[in-house]
CSV table of C-alpha atoms and ligand atoms in Angstrom, one decimal:
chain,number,residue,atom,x,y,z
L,144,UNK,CA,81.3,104.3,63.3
L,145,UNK,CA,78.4,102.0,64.3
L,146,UNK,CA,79.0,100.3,67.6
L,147,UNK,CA,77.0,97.1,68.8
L,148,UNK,CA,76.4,98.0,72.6
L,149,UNK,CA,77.2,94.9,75.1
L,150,UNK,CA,74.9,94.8,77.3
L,151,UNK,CA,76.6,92.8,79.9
L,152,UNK,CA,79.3,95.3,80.3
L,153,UNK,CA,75.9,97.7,80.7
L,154,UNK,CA,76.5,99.8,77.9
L,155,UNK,CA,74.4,102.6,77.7
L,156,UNK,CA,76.0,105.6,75.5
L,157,UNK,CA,74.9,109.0,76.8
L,158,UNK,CA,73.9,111.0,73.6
L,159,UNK,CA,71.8,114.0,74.9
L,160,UNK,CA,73.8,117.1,74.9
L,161,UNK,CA,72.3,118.7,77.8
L,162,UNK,CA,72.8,116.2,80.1
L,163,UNK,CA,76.7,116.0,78.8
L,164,UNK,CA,77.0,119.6,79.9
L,165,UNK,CA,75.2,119.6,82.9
L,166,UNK,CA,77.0,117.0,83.8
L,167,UNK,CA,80.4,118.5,83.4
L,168,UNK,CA,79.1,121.8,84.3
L,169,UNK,CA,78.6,120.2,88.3
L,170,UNK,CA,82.1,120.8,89.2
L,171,UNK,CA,85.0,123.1,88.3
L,172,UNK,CA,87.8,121.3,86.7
L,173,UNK,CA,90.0,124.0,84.6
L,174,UNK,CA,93.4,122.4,85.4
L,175,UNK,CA,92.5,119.9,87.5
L,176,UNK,CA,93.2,116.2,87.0
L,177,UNK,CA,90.3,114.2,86.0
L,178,UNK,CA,89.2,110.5,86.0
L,179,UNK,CA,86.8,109.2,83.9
L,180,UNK,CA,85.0,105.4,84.7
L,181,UNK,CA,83.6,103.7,81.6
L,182,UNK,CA,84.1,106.4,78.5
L,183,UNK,CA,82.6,104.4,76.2
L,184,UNK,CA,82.8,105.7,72.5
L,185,UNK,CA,83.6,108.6,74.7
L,186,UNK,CA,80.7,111.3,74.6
L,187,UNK,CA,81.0,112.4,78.0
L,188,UNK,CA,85.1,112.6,77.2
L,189,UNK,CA,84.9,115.3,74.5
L,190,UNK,CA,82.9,117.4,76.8
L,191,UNK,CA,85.1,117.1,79.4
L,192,UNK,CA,88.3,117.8,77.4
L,193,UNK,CA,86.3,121.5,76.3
L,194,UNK,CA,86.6,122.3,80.0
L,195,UNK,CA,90.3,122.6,79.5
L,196,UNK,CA,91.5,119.8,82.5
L,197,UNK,CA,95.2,119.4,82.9
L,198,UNK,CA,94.9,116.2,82.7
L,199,UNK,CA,92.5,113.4,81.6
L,200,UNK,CA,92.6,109.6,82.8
L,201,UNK,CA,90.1,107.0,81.4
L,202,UNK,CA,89.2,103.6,83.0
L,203,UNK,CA,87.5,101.2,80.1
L,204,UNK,CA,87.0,97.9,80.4
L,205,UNK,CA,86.2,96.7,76.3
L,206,UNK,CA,89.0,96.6,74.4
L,207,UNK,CA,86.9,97.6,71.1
L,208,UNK,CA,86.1,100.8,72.6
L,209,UNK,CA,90.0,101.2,74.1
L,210,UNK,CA,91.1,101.0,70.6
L,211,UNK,CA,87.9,103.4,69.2
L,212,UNK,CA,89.0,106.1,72.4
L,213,UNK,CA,92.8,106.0,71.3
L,214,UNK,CA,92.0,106.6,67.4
L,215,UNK,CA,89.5,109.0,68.4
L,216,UNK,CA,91.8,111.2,71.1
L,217,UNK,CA,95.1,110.3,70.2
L,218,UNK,CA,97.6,112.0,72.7
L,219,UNK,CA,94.3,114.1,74.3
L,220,UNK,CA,93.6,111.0,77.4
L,221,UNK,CA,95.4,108.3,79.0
L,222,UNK,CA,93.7,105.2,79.0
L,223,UNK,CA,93.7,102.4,81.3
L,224,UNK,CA,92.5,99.6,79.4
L,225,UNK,CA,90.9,97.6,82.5
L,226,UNK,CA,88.5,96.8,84.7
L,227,UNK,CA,87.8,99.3,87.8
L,228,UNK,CA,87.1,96.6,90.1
L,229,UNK,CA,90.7,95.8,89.7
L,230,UNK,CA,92.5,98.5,89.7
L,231,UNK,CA,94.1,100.6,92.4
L,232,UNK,CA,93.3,104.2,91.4
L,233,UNK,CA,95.4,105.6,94.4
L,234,UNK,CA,98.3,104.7,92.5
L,235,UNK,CA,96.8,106.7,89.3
L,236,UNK,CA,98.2,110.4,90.1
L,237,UNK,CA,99.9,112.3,92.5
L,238,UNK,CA,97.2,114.6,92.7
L,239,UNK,CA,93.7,113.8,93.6
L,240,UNK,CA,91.5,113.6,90.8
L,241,UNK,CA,87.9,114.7,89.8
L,242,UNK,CA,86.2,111.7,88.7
L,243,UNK,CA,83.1,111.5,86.2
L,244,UNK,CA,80.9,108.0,85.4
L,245,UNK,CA,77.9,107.2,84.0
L,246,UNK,CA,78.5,103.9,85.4
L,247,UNK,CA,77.7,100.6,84.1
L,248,UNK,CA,74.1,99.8,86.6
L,249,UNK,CA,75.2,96.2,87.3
L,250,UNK,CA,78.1,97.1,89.3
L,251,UNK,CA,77.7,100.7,90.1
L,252,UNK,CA,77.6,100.1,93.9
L,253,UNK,CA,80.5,97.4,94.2
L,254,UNK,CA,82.4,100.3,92.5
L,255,UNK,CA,80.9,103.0,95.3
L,256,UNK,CA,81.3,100.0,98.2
L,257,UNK,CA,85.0,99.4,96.6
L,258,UNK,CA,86.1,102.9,97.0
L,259,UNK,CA,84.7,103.8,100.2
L,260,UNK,CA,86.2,101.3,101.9
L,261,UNK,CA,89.5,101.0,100.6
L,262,UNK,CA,89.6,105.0,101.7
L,263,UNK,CA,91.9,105.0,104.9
L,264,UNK,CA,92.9,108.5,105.9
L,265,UNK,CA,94.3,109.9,102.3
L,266,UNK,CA,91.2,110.6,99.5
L,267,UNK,CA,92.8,109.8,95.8
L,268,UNK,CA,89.5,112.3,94.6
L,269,UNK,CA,89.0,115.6,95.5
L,270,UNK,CA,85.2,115.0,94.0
L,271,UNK,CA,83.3,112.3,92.0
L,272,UNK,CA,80.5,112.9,89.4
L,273,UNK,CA,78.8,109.1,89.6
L,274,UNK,CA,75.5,108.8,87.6
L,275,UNK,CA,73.4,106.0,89.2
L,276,UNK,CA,69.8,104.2,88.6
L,277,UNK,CA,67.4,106.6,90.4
L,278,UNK,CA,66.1,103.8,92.5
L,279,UNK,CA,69.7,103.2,93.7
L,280,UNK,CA,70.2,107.1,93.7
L,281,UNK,CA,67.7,107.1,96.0
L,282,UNK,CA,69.0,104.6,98.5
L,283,UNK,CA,72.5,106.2,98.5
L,284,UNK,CA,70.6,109.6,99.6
L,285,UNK,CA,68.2,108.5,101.9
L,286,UNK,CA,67.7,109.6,105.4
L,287,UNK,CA,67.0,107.6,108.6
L,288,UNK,CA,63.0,107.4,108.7
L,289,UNK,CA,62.5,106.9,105.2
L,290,UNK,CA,62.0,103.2,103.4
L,291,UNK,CA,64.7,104.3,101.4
L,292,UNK,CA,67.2,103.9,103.8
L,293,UNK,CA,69.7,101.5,104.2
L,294,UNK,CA,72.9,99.9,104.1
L,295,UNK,CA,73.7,101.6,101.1
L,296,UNK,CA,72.8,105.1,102.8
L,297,UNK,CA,74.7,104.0,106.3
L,298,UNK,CA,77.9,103.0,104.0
L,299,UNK,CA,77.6,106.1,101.6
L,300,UNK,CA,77.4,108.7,104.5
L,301,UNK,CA,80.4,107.3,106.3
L,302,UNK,CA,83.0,109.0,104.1
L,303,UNK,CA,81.0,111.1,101.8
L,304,UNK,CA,79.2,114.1,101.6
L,305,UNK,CA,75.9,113.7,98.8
L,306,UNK,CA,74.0,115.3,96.6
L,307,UNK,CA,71.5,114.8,94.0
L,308,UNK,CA,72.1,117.1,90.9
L,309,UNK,CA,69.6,115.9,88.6
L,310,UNK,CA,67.4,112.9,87.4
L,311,UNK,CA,67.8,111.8,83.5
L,312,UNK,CA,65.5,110.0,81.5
L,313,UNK,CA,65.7,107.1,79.2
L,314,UNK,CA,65.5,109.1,76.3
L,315,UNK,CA,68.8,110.5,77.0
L,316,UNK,CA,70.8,107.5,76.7
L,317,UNK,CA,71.4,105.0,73.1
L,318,UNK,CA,70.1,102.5,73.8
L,319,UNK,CA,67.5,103.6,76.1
L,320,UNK,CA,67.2,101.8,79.4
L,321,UNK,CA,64.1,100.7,81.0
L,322,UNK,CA,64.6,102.6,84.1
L,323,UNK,CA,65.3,106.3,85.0
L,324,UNK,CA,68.8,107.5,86.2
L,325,UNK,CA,70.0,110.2,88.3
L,326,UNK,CA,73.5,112.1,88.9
L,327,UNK,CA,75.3,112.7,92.8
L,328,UNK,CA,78.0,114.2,93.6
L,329,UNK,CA,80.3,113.7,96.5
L,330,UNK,CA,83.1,115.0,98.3
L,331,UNK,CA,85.2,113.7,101.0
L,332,UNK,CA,84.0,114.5,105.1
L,333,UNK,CA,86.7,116.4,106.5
L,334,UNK,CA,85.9,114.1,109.7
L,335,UNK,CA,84.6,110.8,109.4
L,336,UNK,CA,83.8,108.2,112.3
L,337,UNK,CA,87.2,105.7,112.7
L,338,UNK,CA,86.3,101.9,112.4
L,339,UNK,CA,89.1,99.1,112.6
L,340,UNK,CA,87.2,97.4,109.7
L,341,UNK,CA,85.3,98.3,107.4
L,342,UNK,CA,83.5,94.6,107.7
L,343,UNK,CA,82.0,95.7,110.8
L,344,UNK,CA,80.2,98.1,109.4
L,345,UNK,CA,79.3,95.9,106.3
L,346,UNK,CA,78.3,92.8,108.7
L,347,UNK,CA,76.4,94.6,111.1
L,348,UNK,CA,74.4,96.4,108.8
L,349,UNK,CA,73.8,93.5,106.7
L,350,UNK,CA,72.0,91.9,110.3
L,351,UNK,CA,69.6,94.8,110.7
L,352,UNK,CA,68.3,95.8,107.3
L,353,UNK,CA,68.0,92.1,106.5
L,354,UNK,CA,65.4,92.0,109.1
L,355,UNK,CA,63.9,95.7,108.7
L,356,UNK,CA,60.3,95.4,109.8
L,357,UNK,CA,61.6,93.5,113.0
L,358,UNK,CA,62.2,95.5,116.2
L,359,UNK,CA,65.8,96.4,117.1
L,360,UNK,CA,66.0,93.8,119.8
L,361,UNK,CA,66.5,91.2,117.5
L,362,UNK,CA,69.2,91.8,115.5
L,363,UNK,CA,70.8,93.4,118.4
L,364,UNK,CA,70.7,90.3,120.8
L,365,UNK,CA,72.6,89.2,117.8
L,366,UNK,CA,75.1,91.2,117.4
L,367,UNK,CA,75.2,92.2,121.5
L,368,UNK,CA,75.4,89.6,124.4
L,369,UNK,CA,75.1,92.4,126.6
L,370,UNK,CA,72.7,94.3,124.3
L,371,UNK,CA,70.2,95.6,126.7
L,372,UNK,CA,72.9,97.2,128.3
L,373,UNK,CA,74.4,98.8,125.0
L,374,UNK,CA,71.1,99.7,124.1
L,375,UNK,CA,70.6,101.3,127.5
L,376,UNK,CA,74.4,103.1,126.8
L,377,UNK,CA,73.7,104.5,123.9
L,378,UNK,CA,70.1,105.5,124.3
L,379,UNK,CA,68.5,103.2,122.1
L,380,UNK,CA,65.1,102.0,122.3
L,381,UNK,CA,64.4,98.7,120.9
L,382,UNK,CA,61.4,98.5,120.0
L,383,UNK,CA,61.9,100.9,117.2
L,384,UNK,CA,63.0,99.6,113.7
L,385,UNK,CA,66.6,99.6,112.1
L,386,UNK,CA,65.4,102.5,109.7
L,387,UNK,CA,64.6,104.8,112.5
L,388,UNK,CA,68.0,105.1,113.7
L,389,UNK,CA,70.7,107.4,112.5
L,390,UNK,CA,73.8,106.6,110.5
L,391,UNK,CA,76.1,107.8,113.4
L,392,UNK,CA,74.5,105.4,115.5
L,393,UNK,CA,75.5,102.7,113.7
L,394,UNK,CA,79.1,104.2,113.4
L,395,UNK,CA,79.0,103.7,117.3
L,396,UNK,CA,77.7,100.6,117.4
L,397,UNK,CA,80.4,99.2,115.1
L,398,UNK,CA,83.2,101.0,117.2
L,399,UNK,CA,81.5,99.4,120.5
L,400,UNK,CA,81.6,96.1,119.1
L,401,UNK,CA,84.6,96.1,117.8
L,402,UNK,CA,86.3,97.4,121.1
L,403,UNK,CA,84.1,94.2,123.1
L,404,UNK,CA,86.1,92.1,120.9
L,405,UNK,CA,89.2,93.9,121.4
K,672,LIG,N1,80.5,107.2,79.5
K,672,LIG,C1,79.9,106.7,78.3
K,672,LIG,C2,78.7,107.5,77.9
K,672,LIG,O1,78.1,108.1,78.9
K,672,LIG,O2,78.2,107.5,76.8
K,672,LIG,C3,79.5,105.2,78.5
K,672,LIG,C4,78.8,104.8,79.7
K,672,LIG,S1,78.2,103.1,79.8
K,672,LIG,C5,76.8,103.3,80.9
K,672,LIG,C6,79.3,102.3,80.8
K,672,LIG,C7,80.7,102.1,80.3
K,672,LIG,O3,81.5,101.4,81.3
K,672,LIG,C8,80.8,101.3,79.0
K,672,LIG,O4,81.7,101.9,78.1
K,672,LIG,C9,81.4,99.9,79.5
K,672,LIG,O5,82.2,99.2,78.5
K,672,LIG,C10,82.3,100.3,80.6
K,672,LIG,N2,82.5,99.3,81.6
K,672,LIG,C11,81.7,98.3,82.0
K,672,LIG,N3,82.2,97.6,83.0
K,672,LIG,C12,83.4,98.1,83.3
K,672,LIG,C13,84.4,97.8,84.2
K,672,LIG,N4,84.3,96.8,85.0
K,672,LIG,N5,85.6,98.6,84.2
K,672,LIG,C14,85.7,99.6,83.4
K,672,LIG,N6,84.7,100.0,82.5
K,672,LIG,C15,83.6,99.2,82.4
């Protein structure tokens, strides 16, 4: 069957085989329950299902392609016939759940942002297979000291472990997409730093890296009345830049301004 992609629900179908088993082939997920974001005509579903999952959930926002899934895999999946960005996929399963997307680019960090935040002390995944736009790939992995760095990088590493399992090329994808993509996997930090709101973290990066060539003492004087002093605390010179300090450093800095406010 013949389906007209939508570009604005960023529909690019994954058609090399390869890439459909590397990508399941990342994790292990014989009789585990998985989650699947965006199946589309469902390419990336059929491999999955051959890895013999107990369970298979799909999240699909077109109701064309809901309808094309349930014809196609009868009883095999349960779909959710929504959008992501509204549901609460806590309430999905009992069990936490191994989640695969080649997500749609436009909103593939709001989805990212969306989950790491809403995280409190329970994970609902036990992993999650995400493909991204390399460029954005590439800010989610970045280390301090790098240009690639960031608010995306500060927000990813609060909760998550990363990696980068491999890059794909246009060619991979119908139709093909001006711009290369790559895969990550992550998996929940047994420890992460404790904020009262995630916000913080969200307002007070926003202030630094909006200013990233400036010298830290401006977007700390701010943030800080007192910032010499926190600086000083903290060990912080400021006349470095906002790149050149480390993610956990920011986790304190968050936590120190949220106890000044009480
Ligand atoms: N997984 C399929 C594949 O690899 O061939 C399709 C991937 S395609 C890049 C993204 C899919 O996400 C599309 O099927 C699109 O309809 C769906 N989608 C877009 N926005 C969505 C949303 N907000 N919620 C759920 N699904 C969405």
């Amino acid at each position: 069957m013949f389906i007209k992609p939508k570009k604005s629900l960023g529909q690019n179908f994954l058609i090399d085989r390869n890439v459909l088993e590397q990508i399941v082939d990342t994790v292990e997920i014989a009789n585990k329950e998985v989650l699947e974001i965006g199946p589309g005509s469902g390419n990336l579903t059929t491999f999955i299902l051959k890895k013999n999952p107990k369970k298979i959930y799909v999240i699909e926002k077109d109701d064309e392609l809901a309808l094309i899934l349930k014809d196609k895999f009868t009883n095999e999946i349960t779909i959710i016939n929504d959008d992501v960005l509204k549901i609460s996929e806590d309430k999905i399963s009992n069990e936490k759940l191994t989640v695969f997307g080649n997500l749609p680019y436009n909103i593939s960090t709001e989805i990212l942002s969306k989950w790491i935040i809403n995280i409190n002390n329970n994970f609902w995944f036990e992993k999650l297979v995400l493909m991204f736009q390399k460029e954005v790939a590439e800010r989610i992995v970045a280390e301090s000291n790098t240009s690639n760095y960031g608010r995306l990088s500060i927000l990813s590493n609060w909760k998550l472990n990363v990696k980068k399992i491999i890059d794909i090329k246009p060619q991979s994808f119908s139709p093909r997409p001006k711009i290369d993509s790559s895969l990550l996997l992550f998996t929940p930090k047994e420890n992460f730093f404790e904020l009262k709101d995630a916000k913080n973290l969200e307002m007070i990066t926003r202030i630094f890296f909006s200013q990233r060539r400036k010298m830290l003492k401006k977007p700390f004087n701010q943030v800080f009345k007192n910032a010499k002093a926190i600086a000083k605390k903290f060990n912080i010179d400021l006349n470095l830049r906002p790149q050149n300090l480390e993610a956990e450093i920011y986790f304190k800095l968050v936590k120190e301004f949220e106890n000044l406010r009480g």
